[in-house]
Coordinates of C-alpha atoms and ligand atoms in Angstrom, one line a residue:
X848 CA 126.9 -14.9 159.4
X849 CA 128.2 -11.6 158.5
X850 CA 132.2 -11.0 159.1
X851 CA 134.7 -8.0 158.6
X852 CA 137.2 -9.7 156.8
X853 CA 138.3 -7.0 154.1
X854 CA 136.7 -3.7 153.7
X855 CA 134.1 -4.7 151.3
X856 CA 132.4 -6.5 153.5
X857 CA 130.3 -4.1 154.5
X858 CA 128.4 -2.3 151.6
X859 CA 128.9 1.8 151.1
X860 CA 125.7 2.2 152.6
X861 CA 126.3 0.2 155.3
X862 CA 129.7 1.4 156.0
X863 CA 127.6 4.9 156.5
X864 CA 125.8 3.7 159.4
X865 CA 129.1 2.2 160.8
X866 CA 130.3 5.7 160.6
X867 CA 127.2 7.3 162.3
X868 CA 127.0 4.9 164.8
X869 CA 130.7 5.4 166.0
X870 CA 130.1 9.2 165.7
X871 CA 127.3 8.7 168.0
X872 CA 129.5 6.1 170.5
X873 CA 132.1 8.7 170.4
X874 CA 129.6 11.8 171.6
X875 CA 127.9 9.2 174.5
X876 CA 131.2 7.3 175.4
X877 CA 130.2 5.8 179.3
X878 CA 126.3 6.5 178.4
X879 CA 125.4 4.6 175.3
X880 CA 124.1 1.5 175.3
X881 CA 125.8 -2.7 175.9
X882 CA 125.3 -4.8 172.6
X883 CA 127.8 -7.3 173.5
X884 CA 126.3 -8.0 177.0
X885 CA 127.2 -11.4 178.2
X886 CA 129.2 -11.5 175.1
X887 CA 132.8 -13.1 175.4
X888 CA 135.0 -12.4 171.8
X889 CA 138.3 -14.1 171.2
X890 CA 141.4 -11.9 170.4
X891 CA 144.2 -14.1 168.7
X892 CA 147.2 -12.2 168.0
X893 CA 150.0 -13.5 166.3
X894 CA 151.5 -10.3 165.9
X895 CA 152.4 -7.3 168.5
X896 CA 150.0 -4.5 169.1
X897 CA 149.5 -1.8 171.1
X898 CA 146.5 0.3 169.2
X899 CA 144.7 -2.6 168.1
X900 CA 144.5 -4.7 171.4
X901 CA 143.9 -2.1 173.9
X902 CA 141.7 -0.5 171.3
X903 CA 139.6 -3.5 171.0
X904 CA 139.7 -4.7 174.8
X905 CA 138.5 -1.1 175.9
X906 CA 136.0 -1.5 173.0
X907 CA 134.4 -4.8 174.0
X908 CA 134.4 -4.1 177.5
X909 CA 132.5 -0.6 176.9
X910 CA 129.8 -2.3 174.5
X911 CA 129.5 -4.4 178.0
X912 CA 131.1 -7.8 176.5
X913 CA 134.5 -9.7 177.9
X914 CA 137.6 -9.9 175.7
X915 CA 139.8 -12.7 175.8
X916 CA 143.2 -12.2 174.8
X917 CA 144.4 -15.3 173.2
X918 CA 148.3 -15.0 172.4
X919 CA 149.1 -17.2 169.3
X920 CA 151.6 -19.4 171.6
X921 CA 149.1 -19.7 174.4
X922 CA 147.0 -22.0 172.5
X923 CA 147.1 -25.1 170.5
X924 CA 147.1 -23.3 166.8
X925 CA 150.9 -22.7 168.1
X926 CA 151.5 -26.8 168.1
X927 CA 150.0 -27.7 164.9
X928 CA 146.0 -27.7 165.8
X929 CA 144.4 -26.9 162.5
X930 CA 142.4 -23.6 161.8
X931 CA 139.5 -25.3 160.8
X932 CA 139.7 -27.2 164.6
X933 CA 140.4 -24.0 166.1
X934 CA 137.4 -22.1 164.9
X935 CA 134.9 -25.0 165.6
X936 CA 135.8 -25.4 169.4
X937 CA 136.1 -21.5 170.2
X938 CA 132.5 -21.1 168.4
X939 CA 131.4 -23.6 171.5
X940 CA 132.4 -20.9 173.9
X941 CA 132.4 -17.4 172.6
X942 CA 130.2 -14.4 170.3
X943 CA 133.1 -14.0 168.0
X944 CA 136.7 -13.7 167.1
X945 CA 139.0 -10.2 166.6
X946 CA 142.4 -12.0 164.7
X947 CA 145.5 -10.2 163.7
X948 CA 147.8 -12.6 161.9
X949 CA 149.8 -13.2 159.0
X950 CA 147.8 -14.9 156.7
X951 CA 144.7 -13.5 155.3
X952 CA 143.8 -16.9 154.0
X953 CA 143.5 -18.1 157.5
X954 CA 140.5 -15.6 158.3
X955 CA 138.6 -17.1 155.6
X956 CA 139.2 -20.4 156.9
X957 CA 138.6 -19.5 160.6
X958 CA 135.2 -17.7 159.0
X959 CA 133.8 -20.8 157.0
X960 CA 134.4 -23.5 159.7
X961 CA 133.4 -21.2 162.9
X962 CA 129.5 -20.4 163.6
X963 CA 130.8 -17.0 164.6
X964 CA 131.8 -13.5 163.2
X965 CA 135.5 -12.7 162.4
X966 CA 137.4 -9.4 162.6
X967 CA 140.3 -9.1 160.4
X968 CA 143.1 -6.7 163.2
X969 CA 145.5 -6.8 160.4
X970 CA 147.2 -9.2 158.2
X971 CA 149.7 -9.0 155.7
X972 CA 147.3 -8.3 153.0
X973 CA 145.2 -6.1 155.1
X974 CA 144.0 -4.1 158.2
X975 CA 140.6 -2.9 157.4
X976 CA 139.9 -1.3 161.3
X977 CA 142.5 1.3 160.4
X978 CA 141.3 2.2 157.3
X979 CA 137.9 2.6 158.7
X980 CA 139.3 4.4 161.3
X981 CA 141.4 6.9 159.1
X982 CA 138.4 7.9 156.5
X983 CA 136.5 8.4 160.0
X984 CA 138.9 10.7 161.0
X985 CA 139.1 12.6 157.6
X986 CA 135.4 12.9 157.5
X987 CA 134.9 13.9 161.2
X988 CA 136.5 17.3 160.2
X989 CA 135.0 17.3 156.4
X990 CA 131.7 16.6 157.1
X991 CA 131.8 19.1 160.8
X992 CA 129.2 17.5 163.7
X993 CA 126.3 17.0 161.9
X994 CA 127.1 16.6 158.2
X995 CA 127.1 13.4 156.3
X996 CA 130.4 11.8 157.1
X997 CA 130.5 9.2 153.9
X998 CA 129.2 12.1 151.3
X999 CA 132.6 14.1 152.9
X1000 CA 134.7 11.6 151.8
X1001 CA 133.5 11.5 148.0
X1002 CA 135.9 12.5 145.4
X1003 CA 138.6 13.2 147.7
X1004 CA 142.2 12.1 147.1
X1005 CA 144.3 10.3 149.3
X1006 CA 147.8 9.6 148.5
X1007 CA 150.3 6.5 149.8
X1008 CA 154.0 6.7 150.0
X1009 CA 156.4 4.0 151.1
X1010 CA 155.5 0.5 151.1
X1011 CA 152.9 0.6 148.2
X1012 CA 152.8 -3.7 148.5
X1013 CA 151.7 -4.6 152.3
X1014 CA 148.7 -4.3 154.3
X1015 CA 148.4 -0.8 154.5
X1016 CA 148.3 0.4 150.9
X1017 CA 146.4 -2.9 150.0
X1018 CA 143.6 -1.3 152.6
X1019 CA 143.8 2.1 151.2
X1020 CA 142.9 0.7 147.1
X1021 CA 140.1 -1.0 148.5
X1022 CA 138.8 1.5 150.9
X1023 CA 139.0 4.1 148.6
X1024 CA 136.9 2.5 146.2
X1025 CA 134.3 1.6 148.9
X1026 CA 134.4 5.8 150.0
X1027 CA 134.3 6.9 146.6
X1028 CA 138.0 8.3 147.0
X1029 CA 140.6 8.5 144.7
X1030 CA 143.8 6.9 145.6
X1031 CA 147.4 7.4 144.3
X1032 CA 150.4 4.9 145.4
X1033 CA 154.1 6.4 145.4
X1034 CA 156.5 3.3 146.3
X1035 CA 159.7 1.7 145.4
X1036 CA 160.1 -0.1 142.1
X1037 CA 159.7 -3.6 143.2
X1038 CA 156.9 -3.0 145.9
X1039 CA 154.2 -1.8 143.4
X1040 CA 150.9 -3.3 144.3
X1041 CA 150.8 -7.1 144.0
X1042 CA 148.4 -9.5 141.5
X1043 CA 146.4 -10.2 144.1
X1044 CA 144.9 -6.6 145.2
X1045 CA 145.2 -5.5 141.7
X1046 CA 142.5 -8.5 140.9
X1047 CA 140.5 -7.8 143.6
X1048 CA 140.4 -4.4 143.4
X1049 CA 139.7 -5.1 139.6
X1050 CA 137.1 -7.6 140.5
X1051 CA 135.3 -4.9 142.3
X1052 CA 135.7 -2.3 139.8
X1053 CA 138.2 -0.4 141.8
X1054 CA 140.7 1.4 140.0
X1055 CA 144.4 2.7 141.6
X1056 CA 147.0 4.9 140.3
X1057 CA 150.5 3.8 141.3
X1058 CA 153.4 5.8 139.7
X1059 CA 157.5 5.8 141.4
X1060 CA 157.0 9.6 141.5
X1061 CA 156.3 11.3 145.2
X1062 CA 155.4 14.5 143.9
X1063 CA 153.0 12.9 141.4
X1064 CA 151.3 11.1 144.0
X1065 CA 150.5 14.2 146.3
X1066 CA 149.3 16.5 143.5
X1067 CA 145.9 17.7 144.3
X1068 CA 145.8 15.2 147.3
X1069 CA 143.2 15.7 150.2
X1070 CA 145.5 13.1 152.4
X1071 CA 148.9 12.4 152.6
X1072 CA 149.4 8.9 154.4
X1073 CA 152.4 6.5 155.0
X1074 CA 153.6 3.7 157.0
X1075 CA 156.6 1.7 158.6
X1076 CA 159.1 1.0 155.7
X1077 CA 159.6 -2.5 157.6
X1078 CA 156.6 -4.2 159.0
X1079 CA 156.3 -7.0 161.3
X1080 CA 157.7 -10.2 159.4
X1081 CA 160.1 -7.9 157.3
X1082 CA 162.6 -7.2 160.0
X1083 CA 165.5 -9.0 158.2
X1084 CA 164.8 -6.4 155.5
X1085 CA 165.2 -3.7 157.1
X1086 CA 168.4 -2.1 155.8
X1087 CA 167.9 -2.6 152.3
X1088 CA 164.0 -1.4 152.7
X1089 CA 165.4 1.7 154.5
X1090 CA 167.7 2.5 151.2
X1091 CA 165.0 2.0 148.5
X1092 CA 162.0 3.4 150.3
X1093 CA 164.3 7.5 151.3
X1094 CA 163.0 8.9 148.3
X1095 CA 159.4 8.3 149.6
X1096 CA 159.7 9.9 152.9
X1097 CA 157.1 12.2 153.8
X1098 CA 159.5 15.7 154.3
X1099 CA 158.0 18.9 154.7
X1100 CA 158.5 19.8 151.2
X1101 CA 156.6 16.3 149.9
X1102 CA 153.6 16.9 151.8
X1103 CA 153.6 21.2 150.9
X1104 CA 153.2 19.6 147.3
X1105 CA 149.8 18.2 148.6
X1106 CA 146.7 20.5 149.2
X1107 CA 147.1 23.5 151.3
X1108 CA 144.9 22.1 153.5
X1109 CA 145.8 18.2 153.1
X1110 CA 146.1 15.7 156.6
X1111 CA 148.6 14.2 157.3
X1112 CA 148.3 10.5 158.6
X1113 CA 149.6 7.2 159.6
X1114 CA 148.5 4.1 161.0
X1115 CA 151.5 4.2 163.8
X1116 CA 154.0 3.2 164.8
X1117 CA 156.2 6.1 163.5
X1118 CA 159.7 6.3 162.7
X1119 CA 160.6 9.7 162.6
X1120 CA 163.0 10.5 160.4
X1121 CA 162.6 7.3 158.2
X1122 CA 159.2 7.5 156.8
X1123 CA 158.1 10.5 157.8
X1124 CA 160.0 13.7 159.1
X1125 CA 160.0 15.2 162.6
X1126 CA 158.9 18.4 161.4
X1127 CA 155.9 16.6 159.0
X1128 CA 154.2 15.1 163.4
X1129 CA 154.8 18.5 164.4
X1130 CA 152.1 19.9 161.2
X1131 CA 148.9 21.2 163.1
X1132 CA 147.7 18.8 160.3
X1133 CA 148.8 15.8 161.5
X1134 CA 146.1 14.3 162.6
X1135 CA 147.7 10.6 163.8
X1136 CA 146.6 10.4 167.4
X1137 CA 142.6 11.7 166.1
X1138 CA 143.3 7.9 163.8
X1139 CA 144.1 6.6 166.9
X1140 CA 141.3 7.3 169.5
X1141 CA 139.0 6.8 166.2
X1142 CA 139.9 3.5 165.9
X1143 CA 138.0 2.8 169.3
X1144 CA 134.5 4.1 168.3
X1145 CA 134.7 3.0 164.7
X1146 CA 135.5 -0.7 166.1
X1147 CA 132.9 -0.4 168.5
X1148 CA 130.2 0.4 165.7
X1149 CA 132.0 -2.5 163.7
X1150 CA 131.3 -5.4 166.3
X1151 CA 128.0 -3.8 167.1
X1152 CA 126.5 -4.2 163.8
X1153 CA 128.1 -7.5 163.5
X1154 CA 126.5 -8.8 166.7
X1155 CA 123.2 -6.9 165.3
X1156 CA 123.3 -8.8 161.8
X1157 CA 123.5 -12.1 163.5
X1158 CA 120.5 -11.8 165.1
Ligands
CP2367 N1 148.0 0.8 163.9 C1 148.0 -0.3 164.5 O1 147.3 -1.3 164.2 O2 148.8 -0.3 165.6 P1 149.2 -1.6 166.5 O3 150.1 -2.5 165.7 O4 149.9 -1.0 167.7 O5 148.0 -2.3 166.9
NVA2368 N1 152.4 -2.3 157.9 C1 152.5 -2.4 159.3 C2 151.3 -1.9 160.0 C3 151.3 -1.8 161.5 C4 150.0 -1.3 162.0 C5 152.8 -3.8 159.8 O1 152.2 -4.7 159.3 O2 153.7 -4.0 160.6

């Protein structure tokens, strides 16, 4: 049983074919064909969502499968029913389970108990679709219609401001070493990149660059990325996150320092004028809504190869 837990789950090569394959969803969206048919797949969300939920509804219900939103407090995980219980009963009903929670422990769990696949929709260690869905984006206008999408990506530079110690800039160290990218990480001292992606990063022979400097970070970069200064969980931090996170916001003059040709991007939700600048949306280079609709056909290619590989 294959799952989509982090972004090394899926090897370069096959990450390639993901890439083609959403390409190819994207150009034939309404004529390609059903996978999932007479496929139900859980969606557990602990967490809010807007991109993510409708993106993976619309998704399953395209590749001709049923969703089934499962709010954390609808079910019995809310009153103390174990994961390991969870996972066993919903792989008696349905073809597999999309989960965005807090604990990244808990997909691994869900994973070795259930008898179906699991899709990580963010955690507090990760959010793999997104990343996937932003190197898609990048390489869509890299690699032009017909060029190769992952050889695009190779060498390229990405750098991270903000938060350089949540989901979002743990996805972007492991990405980047699955694309071949390079990836610098500007943040706060105190929210550098924790033991745990350092060692798995390490463990897979990834390498990252983090440095307190902005302008160091964006040197020479290809991408210019950040993300809320306060993310879901964090809200009680939010004041003193704002005040040690100002000198990472991406301004106008931050991401000129980047190539002359450099994206600019973000998962979203924005908050213009904390991390990012009104004037920095407004770029002709910010590309944040292409990450969005992207994150619809690269999902789709994700659960399609997973429902193929269980076969
Ligand atoms: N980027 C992202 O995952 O957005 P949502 O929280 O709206 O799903
Ligand atoms: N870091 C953010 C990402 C939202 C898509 C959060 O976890 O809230």
């Amino acid at each position: 049983m294959r799952h989509f837990i982090q972004e090394t789950d899926f090897t370069r090569a096959e990450a390639a074919q993901i890439f083609a394959l959403a390409r190819r969803y994207k150009r034939e969206r309404g004529r390609h064909e059903q996978p999932l048919a007479g496929q139900t797949w859980a969606m557990i969300f602990a967490k809010s969502s807007t991109r993510t939920r409708v993106s993976f509804e619309v998704g399953i219900h395209e590749l001709g499968g049923k969703a089934l939103f499962l709010g954390v407090n609808d079910i019995q995980l809310s009153r103390g029913e174990t994961i390991d219980d969870t996972a066993r009963v919903l792989s008696r009903f349905i073809h597999g389970i999309v989960i965005r929670t807090f604990k990244q422990d808990d997909l691994a769990e869900l994973a070795q108990h259930g008898h179906v696949p699991v899709v990580n929709a963010l955690t507090d260690f990760l959010h793999p679709c997104q990343i996937y869905a932003d190197a898609f984006t990048a390489a869509e206008r890299w690699a032009g219609p017909a060029g190769d999408l992952m050889a695009s990506l190779a060498g390229r530079k990405v750098a991270f401001l903000g938060d350089t110690g949540f989901n979002i800039a743990n996805s972007w160290i492991l990405g980047a070493h699955l694309f071949g990218m390079k990836v610098s990480l500007a943040g706060p001292p105190g929210c550098e990149p924790g033991p745990e992606i350092s060692k798995l990063a390490g463990s897979l022979g990834g390498c990252f660059h983090y440095t307190a400097d902005p302008f160091e970070a964006v040197a020479g970069a290809d991408i210019v990325y950040t993300d809320v200064w306060t993310s879901m969980g964090q809200e009680k931090e939010a004041e003193a996150r704002r005040r040690r996170m100002l000198p990472y916001q991406v301004t106008a003059k931050l991401f000129a320092a980047a190539k002359p040709d450099a994206l600019f991007m973000h998962c979203l939700p924005a908050h213009a004028g904390e991390e990012v600048t009104q004037e920095v949306l407004d770029n002709p280079r910010c590309v944040i809504f292409d990450e969005t609709e992207n994150r619809l056909h690269v999902q789709k290619a994700i659960l399609a190869t997973l429902a193929r590989l269980r076969t």
